[in-house]
CSV table of N, CA and C in Angstrom, one decimal:
chain,number,residue,atom,x,y,z
N,205,ASN,N,166.5,34.5,52.9
N,205,ASN,CA,166.6,34.1,54.3
N,205,ASN,C,168.0,34.5,54.8
N,206,TYR,N,169.0,34.2,54.0
N,206,TYR,CA,170.4,34.6,54.5
N,206,TYR,C,170.6,36.1,54.6
N,207,SER,N,170.2,36.8,53.7
N,207,SER,CA,170.4,38.3,53.7
N,207,SER,C,169.5,38.9,54.8
N,208,TYR,N,168.3,38.4,55.0
N,208,TYR,CA,167.5,38.9,56.1
N,208,TYR,C,168.1,38.7,57.4
N,209,GLY,N,168.6,37.5,57.6
N,209,GLY,CA,169.3,37.1,58.9
N,209,GLY,C,170.6,37.9,59.1
N,210,LEU,N,171.4,38.1,58.0
N,210,LEU,CA,172.6,38.8,58.1
N,210,LEU,C,172.4,40.2,58.5
N,211,ALA,N,171.3,40.8,58.0
N,211,ALA,CA,171.0,42.2,58.3
N,211,ALA,C,170.7,42.3,59.8
N,212,ILE,N,170.0,41.3,60.3
N,212,ILE,CA,169.7,41.3,61.8
N,212,ILE,C,171.0,41.1,62.6
N,213,ALA,N,171.8,40.2,62.2
N,213,ALA,CA,173.1,40.0,62.9
N,213,ALA,C,174.0,41.2,62.9
N,214,ARG,N,174.0,41.9,61.7
N,214,ARG,CA,174.8,43.2,61.7
N,214,ARG,C,174.3,44.2,62.6
N,215,ALA,N,172.9,44.4,62.7
N,215,ALA,CA,172.3,45.3,63.6
N,215,ALA,C,172.6,45.0,65.0
N,216,GLU,N,172.5,43.7,65.4
N,216,GLU,CA,172.8,43.3,66.7
N,216,GLU,C,174.2,43.5,67.2
N,217,ASN,N,175.1,43.6,66.2
N,217,ASN,CA,176.5,43.9,66.5
N,217,ASN,C,177.0,45.3,66.2
N,218,GLY,N,176.0,46.2,66.1
N,218,GLY,CA,176.3,47.6,66.0
N,218,GLY,C,176.8,48.0,64.6
N,219,LEU,N,176.6,47.2,63.6
N,219,LEU,CA,177.0,47.5,62.2
N,219,LEU,C,175.7,47.9,61.4
N,220,ASP,N,175.9,48.6,60.4
N,220,ASP,CA,174.8,49.1,59.6
N,220,ASP,C,174.2,48.0,58.8
N,221,PRO,N,172.9,47.7,59.1
N,221,PRO,CA,172.3,46.5,58.4
N,221,PRO,C,171.5,46.9,57.1
N,222,ARG,N,171.5,48.2,56.8
N,222,ARG,CA,170.6,48.6,55.7
N,222,ARG,C,170.9,48.0,54.3
N,223,SER,N,172.2,47.9,54.0
N,223,SER,CA,172.6,47.4,52.7
N,223,SER,C,172.2,45.9,52.5
N,224,GLU,N,172.3,45.2,53.6
N,224,GLU,CA,172.0,43.7,53.5
N,224,GLU,C,170.5,43.6,53.5
N,225,ALA,N,169.7,44.4,54.3
N,225,ALA,CA,168.3,44.4,54.2
N,225,ALA,C,167.8,44.8,52.8
N,226,GLU,N,168.4,45.7,52.2
N,226,GLU,CA,168.0,46.1,50.8
N,226,GLU,C,168.3,45.0,49.9
N,227,ARG,N,169.4,44.3,50.1
N,227,ARG,CA,169.7,43.1,49.2
N,227,ARG,C,168.6,42.1,49.4
N,228,ALA,N,168.2,41.8,50.6
N,228,ALA,CA,167.1,40.8,50.8
N,228,ALA,C,165.9,41.2,50.1
N,229,LEU,N,165.6,42.5,50.1
N,229,LEU,CA,164.4,43.0,49.4
N,229,LEU,C,164.5,42.9,47.8
N,230,ARG,N,165.7,43.1,47.3
N,230,ARG,CA,165.9,42.9,45.9
N,230,ARG,C,165.7,41.4,45.5
N,231,LEU,N,166.2,40.5,46.4
N,231,LEU,CA,166.1,39.1,46.2
N,231,LEU,C,164.6,38.6,46.3
N,232,ASP,N,163.9,39.2,47.2
N,232,ASP,CA,162.5,38.7,47.5
N,232,ASP,C,161.6,39.9,47.7
N,233,PRO,N,161.3,40.7,46.7
N,233,PRO,CA,160.5,41.9,46.9
N,233,PRO,C,159.1,41.8,47.3
N,234,LEU,N,158.5,40.6,47.3
N,234,LEU,CA,157.2,40.5,47.7
N,234,LEU,C,157.0,39.9,49.2
N,235,GLU,N,158.1,39.6,49.8
N,235,GLU,CA,158.1,39.0,51.2
N,235,GLU,C,157.8,40.1,52.2
N,236,PRO,N,156.7,40.0,52.9
N,236,PRO,CA,156.3,41.0,53.9
N,236,PRO,C,157.3,41.3,55.0
N,237,ILE,N,158.0,40.2,55.5
N,237,ILE,CA,158.9,40.4,56.6
N,237,ILE,C,160.2,41.2,56.1
N,238,VAL,N,160.5,41.0,54.8
N,238,VAL,CA,161.6,41.7,54.3
N,238,VAL,C,161.3,43.2,54.1
N,239,LYS,N,160.1,43.5,53.6
N,239,LYS,CA,159.6,44.9,53.5
N,239,LYS,C,159.7,45.5,54.9
N,240,ASP,N,159.2,44.8,55.9
N,240,ASP,CA,159.2,45.3,57.3
N,240,ASP,C,160.6,45.6,57.8
N,241,GLU,N,161.5,44.7,57.4
N,241,GLU,CA,162.9,44.9,57.9
N,241,GLU,C,163.5,46.2,57.3
N,242,VAL,N,163.4,46.3,56.0
N,242,VAL,CA,163.9,47.5,55.3
N,242,VAL,C,163.3,48.8,56.0
N,243,ALA,N,162.0,48.8,56.2
N,243,ALA,CA,161.4,50.0,56.8
N,243,ALA,C,161.9,50.2,58.2
N,244,ALA,N,162.0,49.2,59.0
N,244,ALA,CA,162.5,49.3,60.4
N,244,ALA,C,163.9,49.9,60.4
N,245,PHE,N,164.8,49.4,59.7
N,245,PHE,CA,166.1,49.8,59.7
N,245,PHE,C,166.3,51.2,59.1
N,246,ALA,N,165.4,51.6,58.2
N,246,ALA,CA,165.5,52.9,57.6
N,246,ALA,C,165.0,54.0,58.5
N,247,THR,N,164.1,53.6,59.4
N,247,THR,CA,163.5,54.6,60.3
N,247,THR,C,164.0,54.7,61.7
N,248,THR,N,164.7,53.7,62.1
N,248,THR,CA,165.2,53.7,63.5
N,248,THR,C,166.5,54.3,63.7
N,249,GLY,N,167.4,54.2,62.8
N,249,GLY,CA,168.8,54.8,62.9
N,249,GLY,C,169.7,53.9,63.8
N,250,PRO,N,170.9,54.2,63.9
N,250,PRO,CA,171.9,53.4,64.6
N,250,PRO,C,171.5,53.1,66.0
N,251,ARG,N,171.0,54.0,66.7
N,251,ARG,CA,170.6,53.7,68.1
N,251,ARG,C,169.5,52.8,68.3
N,252,GLY,N,168.7,52.6,67.3
N,252,GLY,CA,167.5,51.8,67.4
N,252,GLY,C,167.7,50.4,66.7
N,253,TRP,N,168.8,50.3,66.0
N,253,TRP,CA,168.9,49.0,65.2
N,253,TRP,C,168.9,47.8,66.0
N,254,ASP,N,169.5,47.8,67.2
N,254,ASP,CA,169.5,46.6,68.0
N,254,ASP,C,168.1,46.2,68.4
N,255,GLN,N,167.3,47.1,68.9
N,255,GLN,CA,166.0,46.8,69.3
N,255,GLN,C,165.1,46.4,68.1
N,256,ALA,N,165.3,47.1,67.0
N,256,ALA,CA,164.6,46.7,65.8
N,256,ALA,C,164.9,45.3,65.3
N,257,ALA,N,166.2,44.9,65.5
N,257,ALA,CA,166.7,43.6,65.1
N,257,ALA,C,166.0,42.5,65.9
N,258,GLN,N,165.9,42.7,67.2
N,258,GLN,CA,165.3,41.8,68.1
N,258,GLN,C,163.8,41.6,67.7
N,259,GLU,N,163.1,42.7,67.5
N,259,GLU,CA,161.7,42.6,67.1
N,259,GLU,C,161.5,41.9,65.7
N,260,LEU,N,162.4,42.2,64.8
N,260,LEU,CA,162.4,41.6,63.5
N,260,LEU,C,162.6,40.1,63.5
N,261,LEU,N,163.6,39.7,64.4
N,261,LEU,CA,163.9,38.3,64.5
N,261,LEU,C,162.7,37.5,65.1
N,262,ILE,N,162.1,38.0,66.1
N,262,ILE,CA,160.9,37.4,66.7
N,262,ILE,C,159.7,37.4,65.7
N,263,GLY,N,159.5,38.5,65.0
N,263,GLY,CA,158.5,38.5,64.0
N,263,GLY,C,158.7,37.6,62.8
N,264,GLY,N,159.9,37.5,62.4
N,264,GLY,CA,160.2,36.5,61.3
N,264,GLY,C,160.0,35.1,61.7
N,265,LEU,N,160.4,34.7,62.9
N,265,LEU,CA,160.2,33.4,63.4
N,265,LEU,C,158.7,33.1,63.6
N,266,GLN,N,158.0,34.0,64.1
N,266,GLN,CA,156.6,33.8,64.3
N,266,GLN,C,155.8,33.7,63.0
N,267,SER,N,156.3,34.3,62.0
N,267,SER,CA,155.6,34.3,60.7
N,267,SER,C,155.8,33.0,60.0
N,268,GLY,N,156.8,32.2,60.4
N,268,GLY,CA,157.1,30.9,59.7
N,268,GLY,C,157.9,31.1,58.5
N,269,SER,N,158.2,32.4,58.1
N,269,SER,CA,159.1,32.6,56.9
N,269,SER,C,160.5,32.5,57.2
N,270,LEU,N,160.9,32.5,58.5
N,270,LEU,CA,162.3,32.5,58.9
N,270,LEU,C,162.6,31.3,59.8
N,271,THR,N,163.7,30.6,59.6
N,271,THR,CA,164.1,29.5,60.4
N,271,THR,C,165.5,29.8,60.9
N,272,ILE,N,165.9,29.2,62.0
N,272,ILE,CA,167.2,29.3,62.5
N,272,ILE,C,167.8,27.9,62.5
N,273,SER,N,169.1,27.8,62.1
N,273,SER,CA,169.8,26.6,62.1
N,273,SER,C,171.2,26.8,62.6
N,274,ASN,N,171.8,25.9,63.3
N,274,ASN,CA,173.2,26.0,63.7
N,274,ASN,C,174.1,25.0,63.1
N,275,LEU,N,173.9,24.8,61.8
N,275,LEU,CA,174.8,23.9,61.1
N,275,LEU,C,176.2,24.2,61.1
């Protein structure tokens, strides 16, 4: 959950999210939203990372596999 979210945050801030997304995949290789994240960031490139991040965040929340907390 942390690595998935960090990859999204990095993408939203113009930073390369791929290494963190790949880390999330190593930690949870069977999770569909993580597989989708790696694929999205691998195929969109820097100009598309922000849009992909927004779509991944919404998809993760809708799946019930991702939660947001402001602790």
